[in-house]
mmCIF file of C-alpha atoms and ligand atoms in Angstrom:
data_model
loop_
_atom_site.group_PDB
_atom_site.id
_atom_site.type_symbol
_atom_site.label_atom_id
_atom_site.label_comp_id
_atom_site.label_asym_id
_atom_site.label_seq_id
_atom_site.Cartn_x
_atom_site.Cartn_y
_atom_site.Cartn_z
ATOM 1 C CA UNK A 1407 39.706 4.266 -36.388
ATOM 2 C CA UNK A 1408 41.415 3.952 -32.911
ATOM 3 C CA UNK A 1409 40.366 1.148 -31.061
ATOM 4 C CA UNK A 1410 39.999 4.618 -27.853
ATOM 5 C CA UNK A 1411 37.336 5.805 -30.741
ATOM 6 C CA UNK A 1412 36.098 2.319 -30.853
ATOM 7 C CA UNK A 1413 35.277 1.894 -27.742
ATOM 8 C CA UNK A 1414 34.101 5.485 -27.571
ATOM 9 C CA UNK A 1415 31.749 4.931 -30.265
ATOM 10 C CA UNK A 1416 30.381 1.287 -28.365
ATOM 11 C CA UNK A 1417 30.009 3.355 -25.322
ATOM 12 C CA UNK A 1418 27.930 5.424 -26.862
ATOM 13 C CA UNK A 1419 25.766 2.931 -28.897
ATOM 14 C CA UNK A 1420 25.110 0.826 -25.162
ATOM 15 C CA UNK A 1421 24.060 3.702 -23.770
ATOM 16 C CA UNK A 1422 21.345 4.776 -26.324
ATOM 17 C CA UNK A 1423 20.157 1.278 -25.989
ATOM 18 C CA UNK A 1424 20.076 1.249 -22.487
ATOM 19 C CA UNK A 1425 18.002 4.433 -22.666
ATOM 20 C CA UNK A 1426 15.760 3.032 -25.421
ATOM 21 C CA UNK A 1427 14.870 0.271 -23.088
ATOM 22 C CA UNK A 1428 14.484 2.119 -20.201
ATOM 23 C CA UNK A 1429 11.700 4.239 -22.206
ATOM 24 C CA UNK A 1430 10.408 0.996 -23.280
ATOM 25 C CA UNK A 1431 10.083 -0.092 -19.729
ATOM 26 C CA UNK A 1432 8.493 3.277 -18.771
ATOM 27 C CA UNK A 1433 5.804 3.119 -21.139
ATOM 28 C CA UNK A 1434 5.006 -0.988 -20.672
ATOM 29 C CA UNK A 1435 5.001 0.033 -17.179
ATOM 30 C CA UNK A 1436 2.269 2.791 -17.535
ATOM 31 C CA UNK A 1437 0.694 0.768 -20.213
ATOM 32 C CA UNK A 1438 -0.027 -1.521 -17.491
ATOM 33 C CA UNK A 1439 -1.042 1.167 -14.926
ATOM 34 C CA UNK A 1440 -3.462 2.486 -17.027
ATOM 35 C CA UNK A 1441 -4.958 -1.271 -17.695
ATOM 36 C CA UNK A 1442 -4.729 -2.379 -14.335
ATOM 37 C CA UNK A 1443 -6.489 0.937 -12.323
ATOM 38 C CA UNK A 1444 -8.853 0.532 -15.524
ATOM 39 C CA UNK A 1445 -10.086 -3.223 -14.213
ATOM 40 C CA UNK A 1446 -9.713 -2.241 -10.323
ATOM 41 C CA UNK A 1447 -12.213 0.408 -10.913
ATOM 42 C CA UNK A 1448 -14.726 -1.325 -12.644
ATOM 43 C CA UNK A 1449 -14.692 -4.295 -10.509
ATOM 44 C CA UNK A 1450 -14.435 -2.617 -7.216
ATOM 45 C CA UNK A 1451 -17.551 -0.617 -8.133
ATOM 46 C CA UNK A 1452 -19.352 -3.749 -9.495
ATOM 47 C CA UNK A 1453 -18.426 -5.514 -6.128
ATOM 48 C CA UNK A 1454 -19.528 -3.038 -3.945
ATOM 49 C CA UNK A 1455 -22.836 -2.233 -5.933
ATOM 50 C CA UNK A 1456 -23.428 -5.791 -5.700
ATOM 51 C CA UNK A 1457 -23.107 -5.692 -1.751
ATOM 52 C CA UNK A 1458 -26.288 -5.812 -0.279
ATOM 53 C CA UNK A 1459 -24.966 -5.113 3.496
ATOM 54 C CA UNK A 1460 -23.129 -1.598 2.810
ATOM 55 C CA UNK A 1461 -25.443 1.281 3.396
ATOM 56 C CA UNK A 1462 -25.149 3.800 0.571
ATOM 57 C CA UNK A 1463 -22.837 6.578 2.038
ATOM 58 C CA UNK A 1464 -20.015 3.798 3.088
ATOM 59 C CA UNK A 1465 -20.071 2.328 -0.645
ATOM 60 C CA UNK A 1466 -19.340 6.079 -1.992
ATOM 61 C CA UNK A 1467 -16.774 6.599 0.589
ATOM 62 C CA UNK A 1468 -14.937 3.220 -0.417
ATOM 63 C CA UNK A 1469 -15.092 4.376 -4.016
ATOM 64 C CA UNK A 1470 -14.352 7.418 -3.342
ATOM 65 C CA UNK A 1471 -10.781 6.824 -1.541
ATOM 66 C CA UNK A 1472 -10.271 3.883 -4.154
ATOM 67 C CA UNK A 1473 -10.749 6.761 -7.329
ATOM 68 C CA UNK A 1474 -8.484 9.059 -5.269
ATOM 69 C CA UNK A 1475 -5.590 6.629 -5.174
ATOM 70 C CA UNK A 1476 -5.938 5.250 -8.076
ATOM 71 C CA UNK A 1477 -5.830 8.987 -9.393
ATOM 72 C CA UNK A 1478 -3.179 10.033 -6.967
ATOM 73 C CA UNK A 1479 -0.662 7.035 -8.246
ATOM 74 C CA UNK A 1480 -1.995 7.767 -12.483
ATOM 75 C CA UNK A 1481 -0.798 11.636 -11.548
ATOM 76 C CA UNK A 1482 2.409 10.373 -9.906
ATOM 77 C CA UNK A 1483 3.761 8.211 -11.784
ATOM 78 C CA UNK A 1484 5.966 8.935 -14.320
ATOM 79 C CA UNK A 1485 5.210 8.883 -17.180
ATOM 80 C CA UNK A 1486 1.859 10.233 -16.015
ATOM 81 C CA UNK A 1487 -1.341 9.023 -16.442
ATOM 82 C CA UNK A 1488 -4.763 11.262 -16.017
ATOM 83 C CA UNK A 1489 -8.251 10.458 -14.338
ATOM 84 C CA UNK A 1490 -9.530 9.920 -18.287
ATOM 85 C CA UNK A 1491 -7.248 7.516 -19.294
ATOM 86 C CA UNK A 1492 -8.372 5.092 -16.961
ATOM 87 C CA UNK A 1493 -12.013 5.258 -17.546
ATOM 88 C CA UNK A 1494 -12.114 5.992 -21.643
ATOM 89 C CA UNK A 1495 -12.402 2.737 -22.978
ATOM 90 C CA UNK A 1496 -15.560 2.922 -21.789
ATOM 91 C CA UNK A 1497 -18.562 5.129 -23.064
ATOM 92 C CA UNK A 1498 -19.335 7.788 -20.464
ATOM 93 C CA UNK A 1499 -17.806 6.087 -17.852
ATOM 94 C CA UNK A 1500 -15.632 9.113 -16.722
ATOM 95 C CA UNK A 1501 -18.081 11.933 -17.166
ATOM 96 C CA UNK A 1502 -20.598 9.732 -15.056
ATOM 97 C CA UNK A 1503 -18.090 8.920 -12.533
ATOM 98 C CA UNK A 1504 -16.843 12.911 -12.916
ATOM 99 C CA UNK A 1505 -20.606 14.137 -12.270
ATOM 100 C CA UNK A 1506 -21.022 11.254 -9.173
ATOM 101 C CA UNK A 1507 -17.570 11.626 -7.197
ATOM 102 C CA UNK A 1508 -16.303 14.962 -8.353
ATOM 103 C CA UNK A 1509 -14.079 14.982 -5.229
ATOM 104 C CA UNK A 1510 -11.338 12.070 -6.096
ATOM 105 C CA UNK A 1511 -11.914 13.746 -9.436
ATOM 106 C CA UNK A 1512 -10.305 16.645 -8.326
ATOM 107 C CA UNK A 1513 -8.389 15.889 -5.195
ATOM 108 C CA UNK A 1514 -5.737 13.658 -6.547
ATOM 109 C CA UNK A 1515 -4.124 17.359 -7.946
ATOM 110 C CA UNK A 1516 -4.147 18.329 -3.978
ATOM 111 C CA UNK A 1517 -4.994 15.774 -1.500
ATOM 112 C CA UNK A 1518 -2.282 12.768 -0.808
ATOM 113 C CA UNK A 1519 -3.835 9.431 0.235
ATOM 114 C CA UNK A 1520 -4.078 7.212 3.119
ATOM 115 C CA UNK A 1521 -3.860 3.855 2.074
ATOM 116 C CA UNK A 1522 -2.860 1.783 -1.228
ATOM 117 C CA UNK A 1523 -5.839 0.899 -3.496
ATOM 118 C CA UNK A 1524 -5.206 -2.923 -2.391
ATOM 119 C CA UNK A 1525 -5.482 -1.473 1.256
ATOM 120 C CA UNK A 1526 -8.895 0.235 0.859
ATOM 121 C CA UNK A 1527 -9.963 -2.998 -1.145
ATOM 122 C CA UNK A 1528 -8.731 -5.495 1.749
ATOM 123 C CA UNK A 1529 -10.168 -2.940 4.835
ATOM 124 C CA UNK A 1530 -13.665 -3.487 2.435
ATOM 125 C CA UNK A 1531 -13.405 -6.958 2.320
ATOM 126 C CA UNK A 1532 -12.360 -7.895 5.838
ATOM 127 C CA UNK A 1533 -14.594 -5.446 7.309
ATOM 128 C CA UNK A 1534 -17.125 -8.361 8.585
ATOM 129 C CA UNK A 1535 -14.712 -11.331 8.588
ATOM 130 C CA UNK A 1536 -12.588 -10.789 12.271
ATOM 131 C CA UNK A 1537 -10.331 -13.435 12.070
ATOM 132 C CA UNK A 1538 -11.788 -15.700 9.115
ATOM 133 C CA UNK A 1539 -8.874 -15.841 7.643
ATOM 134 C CA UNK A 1540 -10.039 -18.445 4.960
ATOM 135 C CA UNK A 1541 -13.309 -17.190 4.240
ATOM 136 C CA UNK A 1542 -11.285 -13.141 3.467
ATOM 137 C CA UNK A 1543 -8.418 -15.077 0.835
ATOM 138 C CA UNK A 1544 -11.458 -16.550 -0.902
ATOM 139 C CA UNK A 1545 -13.055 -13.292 -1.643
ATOM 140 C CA UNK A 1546 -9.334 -11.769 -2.714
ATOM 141 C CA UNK A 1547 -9.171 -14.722 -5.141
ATOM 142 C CA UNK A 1548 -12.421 -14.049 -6.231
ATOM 143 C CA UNK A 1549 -11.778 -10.909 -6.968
ATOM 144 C CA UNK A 1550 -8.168 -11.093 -8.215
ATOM 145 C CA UNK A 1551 -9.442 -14.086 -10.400
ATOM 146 C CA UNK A 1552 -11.881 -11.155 -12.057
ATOM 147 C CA UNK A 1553 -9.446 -8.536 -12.203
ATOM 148 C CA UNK A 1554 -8.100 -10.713 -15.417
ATOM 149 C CA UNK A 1555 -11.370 -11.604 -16.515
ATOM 150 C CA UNK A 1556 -12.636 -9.434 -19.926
ATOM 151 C CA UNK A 1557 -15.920 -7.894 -18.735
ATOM 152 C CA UNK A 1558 -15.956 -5.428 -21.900
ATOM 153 C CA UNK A 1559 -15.237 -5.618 -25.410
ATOM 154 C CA UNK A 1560 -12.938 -2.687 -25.719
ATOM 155 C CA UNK A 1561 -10.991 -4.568 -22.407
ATOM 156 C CA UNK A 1562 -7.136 -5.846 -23.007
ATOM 157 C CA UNK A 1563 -6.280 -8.955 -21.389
ATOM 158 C CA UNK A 1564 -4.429 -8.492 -18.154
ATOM 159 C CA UNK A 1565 -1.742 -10.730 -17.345
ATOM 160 C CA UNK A 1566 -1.866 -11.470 -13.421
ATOM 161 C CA UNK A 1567 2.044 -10.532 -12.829
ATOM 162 C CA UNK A 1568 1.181 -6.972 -14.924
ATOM 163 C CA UNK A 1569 -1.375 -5.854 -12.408
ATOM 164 C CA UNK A 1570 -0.124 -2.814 -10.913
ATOM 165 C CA UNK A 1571 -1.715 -2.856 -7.541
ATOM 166 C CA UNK A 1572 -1.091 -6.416 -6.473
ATOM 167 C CA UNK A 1573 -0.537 -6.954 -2.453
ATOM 168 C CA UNK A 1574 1.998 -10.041 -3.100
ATOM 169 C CA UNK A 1575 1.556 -10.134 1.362
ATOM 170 C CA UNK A 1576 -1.658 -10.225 3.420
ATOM 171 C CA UNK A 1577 -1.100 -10.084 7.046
ATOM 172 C CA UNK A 1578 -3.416 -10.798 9.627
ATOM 173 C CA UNK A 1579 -2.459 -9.298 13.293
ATOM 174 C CA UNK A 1580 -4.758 -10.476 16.070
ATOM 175 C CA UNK A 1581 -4.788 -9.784 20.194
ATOM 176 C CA UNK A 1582 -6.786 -11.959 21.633
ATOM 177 C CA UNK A 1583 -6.793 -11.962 25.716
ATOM 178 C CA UNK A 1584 -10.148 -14.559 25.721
ATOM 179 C CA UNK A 1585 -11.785 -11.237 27.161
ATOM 180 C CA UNK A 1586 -11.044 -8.691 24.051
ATOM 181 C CA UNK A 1587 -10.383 -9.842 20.478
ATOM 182 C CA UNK A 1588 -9.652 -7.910 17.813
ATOM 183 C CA UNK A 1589 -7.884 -8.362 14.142
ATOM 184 C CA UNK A 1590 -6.787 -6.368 11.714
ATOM 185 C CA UNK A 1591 -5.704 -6.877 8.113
ATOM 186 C CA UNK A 1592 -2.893 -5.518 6.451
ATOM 187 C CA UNK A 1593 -1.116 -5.456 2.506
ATOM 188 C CA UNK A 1594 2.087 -5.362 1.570
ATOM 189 C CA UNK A 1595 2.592 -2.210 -0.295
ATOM 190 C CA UNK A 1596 1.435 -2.653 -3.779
ATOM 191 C CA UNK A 1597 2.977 0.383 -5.748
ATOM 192 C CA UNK A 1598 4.927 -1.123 -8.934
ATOM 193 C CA UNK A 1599 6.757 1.977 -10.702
ATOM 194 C CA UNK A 1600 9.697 4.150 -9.479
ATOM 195 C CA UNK A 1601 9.476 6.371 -6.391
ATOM 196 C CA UNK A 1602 6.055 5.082 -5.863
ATOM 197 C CA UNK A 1603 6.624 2.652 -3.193
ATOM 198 C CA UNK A 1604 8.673 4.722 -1.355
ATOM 199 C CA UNK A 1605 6.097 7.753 -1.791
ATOM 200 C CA UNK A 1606 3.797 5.905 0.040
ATOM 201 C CA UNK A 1607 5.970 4.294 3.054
ATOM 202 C CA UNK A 1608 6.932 7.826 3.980
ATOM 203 C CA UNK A 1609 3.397 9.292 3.727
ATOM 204 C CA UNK A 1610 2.302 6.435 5.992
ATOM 205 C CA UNK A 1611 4.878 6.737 7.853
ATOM 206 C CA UNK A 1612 4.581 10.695 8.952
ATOM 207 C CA UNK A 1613 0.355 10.495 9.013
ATOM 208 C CA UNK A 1614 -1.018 7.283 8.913
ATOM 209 C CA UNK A 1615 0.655 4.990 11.000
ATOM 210 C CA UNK A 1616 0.352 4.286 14.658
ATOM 211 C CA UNK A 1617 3.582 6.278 16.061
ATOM 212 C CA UNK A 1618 5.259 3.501 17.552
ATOM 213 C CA UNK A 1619 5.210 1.776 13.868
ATOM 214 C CA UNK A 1620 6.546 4.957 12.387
ATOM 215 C CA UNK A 1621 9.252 5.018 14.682
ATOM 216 C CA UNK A 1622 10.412 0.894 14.350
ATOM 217 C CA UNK A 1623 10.007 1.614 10.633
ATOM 218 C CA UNK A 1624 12.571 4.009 10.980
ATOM 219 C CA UNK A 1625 14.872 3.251 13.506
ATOM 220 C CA UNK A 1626 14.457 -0.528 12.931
ATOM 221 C CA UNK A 1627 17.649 -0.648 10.955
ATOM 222 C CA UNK A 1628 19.923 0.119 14.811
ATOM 223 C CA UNK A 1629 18.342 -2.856 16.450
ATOM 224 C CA UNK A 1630 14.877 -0.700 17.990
ATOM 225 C CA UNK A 1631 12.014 -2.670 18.527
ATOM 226 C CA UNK A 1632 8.422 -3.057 20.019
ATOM 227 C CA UNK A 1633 8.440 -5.599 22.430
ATOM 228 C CA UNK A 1634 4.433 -6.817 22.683
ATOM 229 C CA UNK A 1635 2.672 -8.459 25.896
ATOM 230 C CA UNK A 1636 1.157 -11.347 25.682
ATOM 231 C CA UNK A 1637 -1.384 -12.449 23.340
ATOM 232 C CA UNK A 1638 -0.607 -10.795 19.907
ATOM 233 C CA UNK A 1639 -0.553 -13.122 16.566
ATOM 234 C CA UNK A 1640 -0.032 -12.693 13.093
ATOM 235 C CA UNK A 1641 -0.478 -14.890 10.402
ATOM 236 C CA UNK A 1642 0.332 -13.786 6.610
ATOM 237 C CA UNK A 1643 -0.619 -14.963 3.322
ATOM 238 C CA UNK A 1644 1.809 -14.680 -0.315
ATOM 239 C CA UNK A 1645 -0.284 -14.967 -3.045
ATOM 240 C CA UNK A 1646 0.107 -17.020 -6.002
ATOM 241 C CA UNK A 1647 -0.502 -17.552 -9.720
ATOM 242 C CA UNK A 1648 -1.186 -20.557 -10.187
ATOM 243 C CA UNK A 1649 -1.111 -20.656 -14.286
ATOM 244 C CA UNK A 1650 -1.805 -24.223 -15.302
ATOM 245 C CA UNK A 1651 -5.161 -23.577 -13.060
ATOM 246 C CA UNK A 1652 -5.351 -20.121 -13.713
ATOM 247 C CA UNK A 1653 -6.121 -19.441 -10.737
ATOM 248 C CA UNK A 1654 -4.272 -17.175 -7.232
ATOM 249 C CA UNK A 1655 -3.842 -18.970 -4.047
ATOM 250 C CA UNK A 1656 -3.036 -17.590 -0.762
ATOM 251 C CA UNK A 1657 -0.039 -19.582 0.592
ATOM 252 C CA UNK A 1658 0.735 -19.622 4.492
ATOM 253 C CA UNK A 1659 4.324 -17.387 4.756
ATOM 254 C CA UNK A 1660 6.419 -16.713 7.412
ATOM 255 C CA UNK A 1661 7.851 -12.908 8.431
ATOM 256 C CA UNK A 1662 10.598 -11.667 6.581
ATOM 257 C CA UNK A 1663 13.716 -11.021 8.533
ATOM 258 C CA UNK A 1664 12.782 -7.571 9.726
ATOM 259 C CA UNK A 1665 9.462 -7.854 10.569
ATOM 260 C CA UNK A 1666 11.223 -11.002 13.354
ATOM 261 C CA UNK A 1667 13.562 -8.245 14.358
ATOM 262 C CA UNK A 1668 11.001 -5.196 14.888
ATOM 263 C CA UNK A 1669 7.825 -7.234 15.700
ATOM 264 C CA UNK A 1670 8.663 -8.774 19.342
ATOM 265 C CA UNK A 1671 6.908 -11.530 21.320
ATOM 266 C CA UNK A 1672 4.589 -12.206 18.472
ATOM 267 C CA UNK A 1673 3.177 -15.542 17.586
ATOM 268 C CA UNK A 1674 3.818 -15.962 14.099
ATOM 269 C CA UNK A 1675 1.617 -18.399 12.232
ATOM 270 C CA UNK A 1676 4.040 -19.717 10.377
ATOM 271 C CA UNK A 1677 6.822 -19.385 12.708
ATOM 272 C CA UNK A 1678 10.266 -17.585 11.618
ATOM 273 C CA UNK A 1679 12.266 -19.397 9.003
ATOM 274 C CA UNK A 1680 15.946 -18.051 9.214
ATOM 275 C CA UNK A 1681 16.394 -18.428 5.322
ATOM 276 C CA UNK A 1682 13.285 -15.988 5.103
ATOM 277 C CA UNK A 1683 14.596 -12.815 2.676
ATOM 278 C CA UNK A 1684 14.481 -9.182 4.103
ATOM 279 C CA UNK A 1685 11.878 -6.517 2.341
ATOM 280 C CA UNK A 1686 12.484 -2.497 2.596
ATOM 281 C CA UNK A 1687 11.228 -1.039 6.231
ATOM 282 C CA UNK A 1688 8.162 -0.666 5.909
ATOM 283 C CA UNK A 1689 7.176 -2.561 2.900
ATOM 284 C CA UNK A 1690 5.856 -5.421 4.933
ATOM 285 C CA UNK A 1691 1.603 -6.074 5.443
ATOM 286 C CA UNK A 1692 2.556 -6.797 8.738
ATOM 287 C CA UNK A 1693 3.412 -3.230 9.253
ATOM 288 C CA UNK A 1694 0.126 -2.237 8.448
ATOM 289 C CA UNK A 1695 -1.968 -4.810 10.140
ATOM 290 C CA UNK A 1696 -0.158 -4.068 13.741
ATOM 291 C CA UNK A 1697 -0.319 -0.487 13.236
ATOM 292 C CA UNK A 1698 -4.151 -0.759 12.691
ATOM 293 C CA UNK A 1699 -4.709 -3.144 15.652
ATOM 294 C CA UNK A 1700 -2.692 -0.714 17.982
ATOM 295 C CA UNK A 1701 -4.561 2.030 16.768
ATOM 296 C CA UNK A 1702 -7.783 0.201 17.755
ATOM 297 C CA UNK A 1703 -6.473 -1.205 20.708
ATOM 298 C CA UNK A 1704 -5.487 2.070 21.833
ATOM 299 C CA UNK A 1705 -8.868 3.093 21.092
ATOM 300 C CA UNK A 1706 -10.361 0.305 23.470
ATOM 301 C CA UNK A 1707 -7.897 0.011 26.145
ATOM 302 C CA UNK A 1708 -6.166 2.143 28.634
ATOM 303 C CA UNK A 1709 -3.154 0.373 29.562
ATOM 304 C CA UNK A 1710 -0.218 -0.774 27.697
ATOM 305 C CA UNK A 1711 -0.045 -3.697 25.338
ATOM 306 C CA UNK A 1712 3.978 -2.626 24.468
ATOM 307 C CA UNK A 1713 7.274 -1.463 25.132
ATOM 308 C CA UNK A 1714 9.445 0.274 22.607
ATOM 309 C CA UNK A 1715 13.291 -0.655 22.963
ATOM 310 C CA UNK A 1716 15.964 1.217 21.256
ATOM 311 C CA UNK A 1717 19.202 -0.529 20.417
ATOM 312 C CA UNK A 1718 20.682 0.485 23.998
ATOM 313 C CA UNK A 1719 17.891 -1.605 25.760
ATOM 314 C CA UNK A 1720 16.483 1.645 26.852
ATOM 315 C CA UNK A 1721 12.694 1.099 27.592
ATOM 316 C CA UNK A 1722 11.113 4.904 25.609
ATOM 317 C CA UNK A 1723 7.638 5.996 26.607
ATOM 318 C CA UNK A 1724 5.369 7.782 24.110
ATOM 319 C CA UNK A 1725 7.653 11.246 24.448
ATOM 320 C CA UNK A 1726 10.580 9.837 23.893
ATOM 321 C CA UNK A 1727 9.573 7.871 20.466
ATOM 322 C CA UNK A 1728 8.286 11.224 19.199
ATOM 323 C CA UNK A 1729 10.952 13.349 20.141
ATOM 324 C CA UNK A 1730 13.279 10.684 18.278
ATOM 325 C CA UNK A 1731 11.486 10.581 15.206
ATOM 326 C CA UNK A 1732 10.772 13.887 15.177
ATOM 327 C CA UNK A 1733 14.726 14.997 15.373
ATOM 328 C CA UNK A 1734 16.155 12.120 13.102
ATOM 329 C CA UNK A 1735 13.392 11.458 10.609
ATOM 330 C CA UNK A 1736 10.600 14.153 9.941
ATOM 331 C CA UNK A 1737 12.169 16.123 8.046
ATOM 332 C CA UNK A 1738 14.425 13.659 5.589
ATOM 333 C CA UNK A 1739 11.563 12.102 5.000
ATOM 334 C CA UNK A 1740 9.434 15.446 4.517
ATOM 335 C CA UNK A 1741 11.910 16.653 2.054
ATOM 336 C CA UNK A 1742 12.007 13.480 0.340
ATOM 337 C CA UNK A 1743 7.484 13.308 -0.370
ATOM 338 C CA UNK A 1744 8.096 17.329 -1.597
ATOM 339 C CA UNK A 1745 10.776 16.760 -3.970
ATOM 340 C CA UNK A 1746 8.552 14.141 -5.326
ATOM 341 C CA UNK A 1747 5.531 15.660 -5.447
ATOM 342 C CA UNK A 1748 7.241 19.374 -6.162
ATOM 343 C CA UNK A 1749 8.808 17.174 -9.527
ATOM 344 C CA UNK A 1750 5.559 15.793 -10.581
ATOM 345 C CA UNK A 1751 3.844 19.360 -10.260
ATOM 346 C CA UNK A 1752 1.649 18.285 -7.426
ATOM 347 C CA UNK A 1753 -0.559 21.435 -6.129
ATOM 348 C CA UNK A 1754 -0.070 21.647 -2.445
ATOM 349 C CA UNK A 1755 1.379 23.370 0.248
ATOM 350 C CA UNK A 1756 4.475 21.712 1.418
ATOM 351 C CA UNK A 1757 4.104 22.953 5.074
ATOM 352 C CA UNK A 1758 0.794 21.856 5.377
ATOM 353 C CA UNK A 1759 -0.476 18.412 3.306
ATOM 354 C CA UNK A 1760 -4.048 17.269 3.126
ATOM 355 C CA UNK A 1761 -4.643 13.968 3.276
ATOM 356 C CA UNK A 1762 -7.855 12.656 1.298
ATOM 357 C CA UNK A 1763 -10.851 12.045 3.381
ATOM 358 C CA UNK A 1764 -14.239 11.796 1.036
ATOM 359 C CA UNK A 1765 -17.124 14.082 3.052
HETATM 360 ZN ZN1 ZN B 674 8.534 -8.088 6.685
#
């Protein structure tokens, strides 16, 4: 044999066992998917049952949106993972859950949604705690902590770096003028598997966030930023797996490079460490927490808290930042959630997406 055939024939063999791994990966990817949206489910409905503060129709919207998403990211992914699989390894639990929420139940075919599963968990948890920081990362550790916990015999053990929907960031945004305070909590975005991440950065992007968010997300990369008055903090927490004391923590953790560059005139608690890495646009919980405190600001206040700045120093009002984002980045990023969903046989109308809200 030629050492061309050879090499030919080695060629060939790497590549099959590239591919063999790469299948490998795929399915101990959704193997984990399915485990992991398994224990969120349980637990978030055992949490929220257990809440004796939540009125009834505000614990079956919470549920609700967490099924969807959970759903929504199963259907997505790829290789994909149906409603069932999540709930069979428990008797009934899917045709009692089918019969109590069929919305999520059928949605996730047509409706996209608004937030992460971690998201909806963290806006459930915070929802009492403005600024108690400490007293919010001890009820994610509680919960994380049960997440690996076996609460049924038929239950796998979860290993805490195989959960799917794991925040690694928790951001905390706060204005606070001694006359109005308000904070708002954020997660990184907590979508392990291909495309998924992405998927929901531009659906945020073009529907959820606040529009001057949308548009530093975008345009972040040429030097734009939102430049915020006074009084606006953030704090953010990494968590940890701790594995001799089997146990998260929530460590104190400075922004990442890009968050420094698009964030402004923040106080950063703690403060900007130049060796910090750079995450995807986007990606950041501090992304989310400032777009949900301008949204409520906005909703409380009618004056400015910002400028935008693009990389000339140009000062852009409201107009500008949509016409910008509008011309450069609606439609790439349009094209991009259709191909996706258009692949993955999603039923919708491209023109016109729905976006899951439980009635
Ligand atoms: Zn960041």
């Amino acid at each position: 044999m030629s050492s061309q055939q050879n090499n030919a024939n080695r060629n060939m063999s790497e590549e099959k066992e590239r591919q063999r791994n790469r299948t490998i990966d795929k399915e101990a990817q959704r193997a984990n998917l399915v485990k992991s949206g398994n224990r969120f489910i349980t637990k978030f409905i055992s949490a929220i049952s257990d809440d004796q503060h939540l009125p009834k129709e505000q614990k079956d919207k919470y549920i609700q949106r967490l099924l969807h998403a959970i759903f929504f990211i199963g259907y997505v992914n790829d290789p994909s993972v149906s409603p069932m699989e999540f709930l069979s390894n428990i008797n009934n639990l899917w045709e009692v859950i089918k019969k109590k929420y069929p919305e999520p139940c059928e949605k996730y075919l047509t409706h996209l949604p608004r937030q992460t599963p971690y998201s909806i968990l963290l806006e459930y948890m915070g929802r009492n705690m403005p600024s108690n920081d400490t007293e919010l990362m001890k009820k994610l550790v509680t919960f994380n902590t049960s997440l690996l916990q076996l609460g049924h015999e038929n239950q796998e053990a979860l290993m805490a770096n195989d959960f799917s929907f794991a925040a690694s960031v928790i951001a905390c945004s706060k204005y606070d003028d001694k006359k109005t305070s308000i904070s708002t909590y954020g997660a990184s975005l907590s979508c392990k598997g291909k495309d998924l991440r992405k998927l929901m950065i531009a659906i945020s992007t073009l529907h959820v966030w606040h529009k001057a968010i949308s548009y530093v997300v975008c345009c972040g990369n040429r030097g734009d930023r939102i430049e915020f008055y006074n009084h606006f903090y953030c704090n953010a927490f990494n968590v940890a797996y701790n594995i001799n004391a089997q146990k998260y923590m929530y460590i104190p953790v400075s922004p990442c490079k890009l968050c420094h560059k698009m964030y402004k005139n923040v106080t950063f608690c703690p403060g900007f460490d130049n060796k910090n890495a750079s995450w995807a646009y986007g990606n950041c919980g501090e992304t989310e927490s400032f777009s949900k405190l301008l949204l409520r600001l906005e909703d409380s206040k009618n004056y400015h808290l910002f400028t935008v700045i693009n990389s000339k120093e140009k000062s852009l009002n409201g107009l500008d930042i949509e016409d910008t984002f509008n011309k450069e980045h609606k439609k790439p990023m349009t094209d991009y959630v259709n191909n996706i969903l258009k692949q993955r046989k999603f039923n919708f109308d491209p023109k016109d997406w729905q976006l899951f809200s439980p009635v």
